[in-house]
Tab-separated table of C-alpha atoms in Angstrom:
chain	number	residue	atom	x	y	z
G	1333	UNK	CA	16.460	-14.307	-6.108
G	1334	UNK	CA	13.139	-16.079	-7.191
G	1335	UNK	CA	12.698	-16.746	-3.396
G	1336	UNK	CA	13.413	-13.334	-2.251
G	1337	UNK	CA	10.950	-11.815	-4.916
G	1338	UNK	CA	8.048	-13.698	-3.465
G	1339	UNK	CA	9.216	-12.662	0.057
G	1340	UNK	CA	9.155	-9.078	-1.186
G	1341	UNK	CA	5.629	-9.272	-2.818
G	1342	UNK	CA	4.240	-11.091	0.057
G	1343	UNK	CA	5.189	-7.896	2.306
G	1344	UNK	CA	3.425	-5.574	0.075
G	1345	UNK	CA	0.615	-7.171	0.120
G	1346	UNK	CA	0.758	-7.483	3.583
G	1347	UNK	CA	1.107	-3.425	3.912
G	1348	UNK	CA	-1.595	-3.180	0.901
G	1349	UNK	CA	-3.955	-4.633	3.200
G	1350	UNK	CA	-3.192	-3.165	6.596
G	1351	UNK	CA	-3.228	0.191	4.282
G	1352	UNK	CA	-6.930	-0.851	3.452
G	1353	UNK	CA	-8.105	-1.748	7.039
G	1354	UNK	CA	-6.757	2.484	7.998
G	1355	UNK	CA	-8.388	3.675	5.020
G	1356	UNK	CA	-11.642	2.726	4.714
G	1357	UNK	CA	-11.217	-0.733	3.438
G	1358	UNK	CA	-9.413	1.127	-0.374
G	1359	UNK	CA	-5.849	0.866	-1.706
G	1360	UNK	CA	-4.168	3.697	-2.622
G	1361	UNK	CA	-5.353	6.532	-4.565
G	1362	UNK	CA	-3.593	6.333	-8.235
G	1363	UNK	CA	0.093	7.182	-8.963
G	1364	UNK	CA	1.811	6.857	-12.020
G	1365	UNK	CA	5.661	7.881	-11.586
G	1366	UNK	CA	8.448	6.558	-10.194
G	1367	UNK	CA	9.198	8.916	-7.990
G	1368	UNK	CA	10.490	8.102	-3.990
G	1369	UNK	CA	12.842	11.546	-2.740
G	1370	UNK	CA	11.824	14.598	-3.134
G	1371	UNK	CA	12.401	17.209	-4.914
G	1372	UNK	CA	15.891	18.604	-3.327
G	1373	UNK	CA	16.293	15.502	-1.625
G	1374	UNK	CA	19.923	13.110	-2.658
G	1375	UNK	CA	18.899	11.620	-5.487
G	1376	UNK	CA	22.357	9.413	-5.291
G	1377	UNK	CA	21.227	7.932	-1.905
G	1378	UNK	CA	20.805	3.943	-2.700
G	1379	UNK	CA	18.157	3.957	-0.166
G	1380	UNK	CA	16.219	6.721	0.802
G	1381	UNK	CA	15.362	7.039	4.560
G	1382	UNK	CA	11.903	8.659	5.672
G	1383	UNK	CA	13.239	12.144	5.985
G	1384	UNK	CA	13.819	12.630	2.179
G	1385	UNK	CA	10.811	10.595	0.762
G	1386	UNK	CA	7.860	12.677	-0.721
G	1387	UNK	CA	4.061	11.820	0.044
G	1388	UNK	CA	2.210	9.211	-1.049
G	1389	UNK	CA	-0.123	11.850	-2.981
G	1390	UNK	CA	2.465	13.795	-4.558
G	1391	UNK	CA	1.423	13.020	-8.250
G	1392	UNK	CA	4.847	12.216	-9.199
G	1393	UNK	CA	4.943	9.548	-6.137
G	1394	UNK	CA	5.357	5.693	-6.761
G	1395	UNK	CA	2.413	4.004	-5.489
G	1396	UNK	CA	4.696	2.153	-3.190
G	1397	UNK	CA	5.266	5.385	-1.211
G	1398	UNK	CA	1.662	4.908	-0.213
G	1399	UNK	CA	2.409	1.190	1.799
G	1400	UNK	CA	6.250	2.213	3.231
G	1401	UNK	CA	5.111	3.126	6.540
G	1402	UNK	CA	3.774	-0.285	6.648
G	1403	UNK	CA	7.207	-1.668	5.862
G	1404	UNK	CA	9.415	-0.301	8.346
G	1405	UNK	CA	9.897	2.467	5.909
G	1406	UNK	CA	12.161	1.126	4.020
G	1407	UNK	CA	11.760	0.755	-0.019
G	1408	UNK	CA	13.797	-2.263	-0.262
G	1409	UNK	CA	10.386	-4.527	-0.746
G	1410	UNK	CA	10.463	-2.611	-3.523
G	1411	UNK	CA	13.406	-3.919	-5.316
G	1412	UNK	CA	13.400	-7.302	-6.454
G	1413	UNK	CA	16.796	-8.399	-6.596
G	1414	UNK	CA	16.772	-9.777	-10.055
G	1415	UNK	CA	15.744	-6.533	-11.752
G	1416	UNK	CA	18.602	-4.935	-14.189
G	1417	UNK	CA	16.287	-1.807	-15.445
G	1418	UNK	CA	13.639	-0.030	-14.378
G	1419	UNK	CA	10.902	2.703	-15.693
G	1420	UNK	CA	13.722	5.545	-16.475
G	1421	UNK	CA	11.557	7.977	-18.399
G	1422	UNK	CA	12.067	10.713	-15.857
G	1423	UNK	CA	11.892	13.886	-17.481
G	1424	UNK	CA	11.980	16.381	-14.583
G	1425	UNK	CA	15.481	16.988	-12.503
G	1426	UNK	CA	17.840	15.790	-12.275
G	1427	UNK	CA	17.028	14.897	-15.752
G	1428	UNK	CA	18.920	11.040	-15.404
G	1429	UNK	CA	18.862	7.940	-17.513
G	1430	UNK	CA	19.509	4.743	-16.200
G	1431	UNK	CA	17.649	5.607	-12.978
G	1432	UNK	CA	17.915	2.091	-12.119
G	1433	UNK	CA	21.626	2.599	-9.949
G	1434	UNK	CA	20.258	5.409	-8.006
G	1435	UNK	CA	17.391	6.221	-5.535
G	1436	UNK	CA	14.730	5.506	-8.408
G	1437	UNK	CA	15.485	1.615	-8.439
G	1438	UNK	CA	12.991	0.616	-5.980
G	1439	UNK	CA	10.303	0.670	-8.518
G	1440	UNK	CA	10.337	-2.975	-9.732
G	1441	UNK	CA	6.815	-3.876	-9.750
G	1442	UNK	CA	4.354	-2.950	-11.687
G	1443	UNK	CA	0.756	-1.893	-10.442
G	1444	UNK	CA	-2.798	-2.952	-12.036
G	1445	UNK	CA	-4.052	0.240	-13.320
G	1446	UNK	CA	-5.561	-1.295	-16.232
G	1447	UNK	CA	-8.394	0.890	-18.052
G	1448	UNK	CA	-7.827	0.584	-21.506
G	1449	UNK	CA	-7.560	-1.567	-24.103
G	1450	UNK	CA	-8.643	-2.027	-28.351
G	1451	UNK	CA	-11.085	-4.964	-27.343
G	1452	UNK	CA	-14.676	-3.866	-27.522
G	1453	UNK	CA	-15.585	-7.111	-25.563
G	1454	UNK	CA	-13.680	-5.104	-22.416
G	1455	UNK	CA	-15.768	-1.757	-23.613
G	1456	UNK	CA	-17.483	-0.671	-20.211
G	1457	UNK	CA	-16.897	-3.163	-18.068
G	1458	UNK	CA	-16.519	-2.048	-14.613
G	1459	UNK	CA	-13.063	-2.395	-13.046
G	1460	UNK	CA	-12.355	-4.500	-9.703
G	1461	UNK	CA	-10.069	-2.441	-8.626
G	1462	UNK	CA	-10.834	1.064	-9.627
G	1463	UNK	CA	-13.622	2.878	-9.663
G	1464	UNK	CA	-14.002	3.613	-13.217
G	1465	UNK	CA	-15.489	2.162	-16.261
G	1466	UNK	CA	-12.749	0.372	-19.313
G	1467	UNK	CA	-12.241	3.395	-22.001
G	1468	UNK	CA	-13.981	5.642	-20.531
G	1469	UNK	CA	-12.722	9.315	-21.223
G	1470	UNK	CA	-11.207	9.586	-17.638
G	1471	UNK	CA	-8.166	8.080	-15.797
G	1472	UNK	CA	-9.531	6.916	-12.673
G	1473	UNK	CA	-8.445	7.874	-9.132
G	1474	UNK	CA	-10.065	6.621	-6.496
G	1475	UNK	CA	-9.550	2.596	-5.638
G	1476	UNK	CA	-12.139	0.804	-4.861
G	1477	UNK	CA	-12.605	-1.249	-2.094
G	1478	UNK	CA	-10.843	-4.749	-1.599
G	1479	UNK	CA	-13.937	-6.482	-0.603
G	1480	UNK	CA	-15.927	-5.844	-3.239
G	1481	UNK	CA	-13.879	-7.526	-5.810
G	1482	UNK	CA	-15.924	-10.129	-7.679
G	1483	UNK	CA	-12.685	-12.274	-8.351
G	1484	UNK	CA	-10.385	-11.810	-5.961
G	1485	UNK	CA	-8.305	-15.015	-6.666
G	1486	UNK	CA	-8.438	-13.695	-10.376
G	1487	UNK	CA	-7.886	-10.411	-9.858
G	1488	UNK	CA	-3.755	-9.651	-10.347
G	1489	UNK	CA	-2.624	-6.823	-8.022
G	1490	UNK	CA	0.466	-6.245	-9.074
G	1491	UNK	CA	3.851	-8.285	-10.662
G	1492	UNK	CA	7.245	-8.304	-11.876
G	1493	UNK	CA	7.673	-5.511	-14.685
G	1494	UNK	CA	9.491	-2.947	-16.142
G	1495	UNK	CA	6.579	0.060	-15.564
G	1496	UNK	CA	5.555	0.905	-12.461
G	1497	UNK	CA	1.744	1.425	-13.136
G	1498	UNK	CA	-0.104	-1.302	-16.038
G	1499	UNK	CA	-2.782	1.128	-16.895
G	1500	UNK	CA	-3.061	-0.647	-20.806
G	1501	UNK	CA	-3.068	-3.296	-22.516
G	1502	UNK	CA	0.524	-2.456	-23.881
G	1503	UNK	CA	1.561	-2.179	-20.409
G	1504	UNK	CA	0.555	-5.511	-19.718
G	1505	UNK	CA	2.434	-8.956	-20.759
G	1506	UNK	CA	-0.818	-9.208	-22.879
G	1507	UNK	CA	0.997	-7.022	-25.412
G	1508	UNK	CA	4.234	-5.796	-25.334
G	1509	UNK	CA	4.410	-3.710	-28.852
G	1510	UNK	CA	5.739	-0.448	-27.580
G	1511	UNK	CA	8.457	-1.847	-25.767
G	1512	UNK	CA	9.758	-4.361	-28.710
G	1513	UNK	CA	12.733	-2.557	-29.595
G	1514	UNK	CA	13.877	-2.437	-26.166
G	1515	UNK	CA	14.957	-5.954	-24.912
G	1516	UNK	CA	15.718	-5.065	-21.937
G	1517	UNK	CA	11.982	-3.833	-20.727
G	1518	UNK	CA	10.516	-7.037	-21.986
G	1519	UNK	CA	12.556	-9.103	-19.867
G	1520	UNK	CA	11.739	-7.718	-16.695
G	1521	UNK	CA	8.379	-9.162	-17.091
G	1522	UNK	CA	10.332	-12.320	-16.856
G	1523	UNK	CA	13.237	-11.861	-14.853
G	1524	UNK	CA	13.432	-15.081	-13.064
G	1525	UNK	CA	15.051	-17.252	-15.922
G	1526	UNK	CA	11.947	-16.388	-17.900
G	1527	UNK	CA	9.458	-16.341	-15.283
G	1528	UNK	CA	7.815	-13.776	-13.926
G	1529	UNK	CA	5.689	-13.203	-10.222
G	1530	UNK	CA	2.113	-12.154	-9.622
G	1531	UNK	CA	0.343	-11.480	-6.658
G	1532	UNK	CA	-3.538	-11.451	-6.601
G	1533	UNK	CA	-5.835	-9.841	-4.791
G	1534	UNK	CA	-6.952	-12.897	-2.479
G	1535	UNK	CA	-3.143	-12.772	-1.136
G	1536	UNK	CA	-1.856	-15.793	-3.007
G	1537	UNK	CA	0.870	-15.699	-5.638
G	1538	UNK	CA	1.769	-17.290	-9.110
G	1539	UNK	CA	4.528	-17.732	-11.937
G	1540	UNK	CA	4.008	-17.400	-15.475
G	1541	UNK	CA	6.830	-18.634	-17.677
G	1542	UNK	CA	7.566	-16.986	-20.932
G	1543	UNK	CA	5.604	-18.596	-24.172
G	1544	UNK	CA	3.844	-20.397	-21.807
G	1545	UNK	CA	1.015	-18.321	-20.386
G	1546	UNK	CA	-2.055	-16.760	-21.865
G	1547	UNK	CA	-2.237	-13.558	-20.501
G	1548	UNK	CA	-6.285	-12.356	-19.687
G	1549	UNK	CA	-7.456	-8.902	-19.758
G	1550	UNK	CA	-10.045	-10.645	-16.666
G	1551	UNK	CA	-6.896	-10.672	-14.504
G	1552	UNK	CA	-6.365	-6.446	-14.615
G	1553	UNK	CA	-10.301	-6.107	-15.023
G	1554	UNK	CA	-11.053	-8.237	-12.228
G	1555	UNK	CA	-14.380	-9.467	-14.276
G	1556	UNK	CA	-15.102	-11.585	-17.279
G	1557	UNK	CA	-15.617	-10.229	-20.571
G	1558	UNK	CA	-18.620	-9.868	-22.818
């Protein structure tokens, strides 16, 4: 499953940057949901095809909608098969928990959309991958361009994980604390026998094993700290 995972994360970054070289040289404009089918589309469908997906800039769209057509348009990249639960805090119809068995389970990796965080060492900083500032007063939008990253080969892209955009620290395996009471969501930061996947922004990938990584805010920032 391990294996599998990597094969899966080496697509998308494949299709992350073939979608760069089409759109001048940027990743996908920011999406924080979960969503794949749209709106009166079968939600029960364990795969949707390309008839029933929504856009990639429909706000509730997960930002893997954006790199499908670069897949064969197919979400299964998506899916890593050792998942067991996914993001399921879907509050618009059809109003379902436990997302995870229907067409909302190709949602296993998580995004860096990192932008805030309590450390005033990260206060400012610019971000590799966004355009936007750390804790500054607006979400941003608009990515910003691959080749420009200062760190590439420290600069984490995206990974194993239970939500489907790390725009926080408590998003991030650096700090866990609003997901302690739910077992579940911590483990599928490490749901390879306690190991989780990473991919980087210079194409190659890593592991980090449970109690045995330090987790940097430079990976989501893409820069050191002050």
């Amino acid at each position: 499953k391990q294996i599998k995972c990597k094969s899966n994360m080496r697509q998308i970054q494949l299709a992350w940057y073939q979608y760069a070289d089409d759109h001048d040289g940027r990743g996908h404009p920011r999406r924080n949901w979960m969503r794949w089918i749209k709106d009166r589309g079968d939600f029960s469908d364990p795969t949707p095809n390309r008839s029933q997906m929504i856009a990639p800039y429909h706000p509730e769209a997960y930002w893997g909608v954006a790199y499908v057509s670069y897949t064969g348009w197919s979400p299964n990249v998506f899916l890593c098969p050792a998942a067991k639960a996914v993001d399921d805090q879907y509050i618009r119809p059809p109003h379902q928990d436990g997302l995870f068995k229907d067409g909302f389970k190709y949602v296993t990796y998580g995004f860096n959309g990192f932008f805030r965080t309590s450390n005033r060492r990260s206060f400012g900083l610019e971000l590799a991958v966004w355009e936007g500032g750390v804790n500054q007063n607006s979400t941003p939008i608009k990515a910003r361009a691959i080749s420009s990253y200062p760190r590439p080969s420290e600069t984490l892209v995206f990974q194993d994980a239970w939500e489907s955009m790390l725009d926080g620290v408590d998003d991030t395996p650096i700090f866990l604390g609003q997901w302690a009471a739910w077992k579940e969501r911590l483990d599928e930061y490490y749901r390879h026998s306690d190991v989780g996947n990473i991919m980087w922004a210079d194409g190659h990938a890593s592991q980090a094993k449970r109690g045995k990584i330090y987790w940097k805010e430079e990976w989501y920032i893409g820069r050191h700290l002050r």
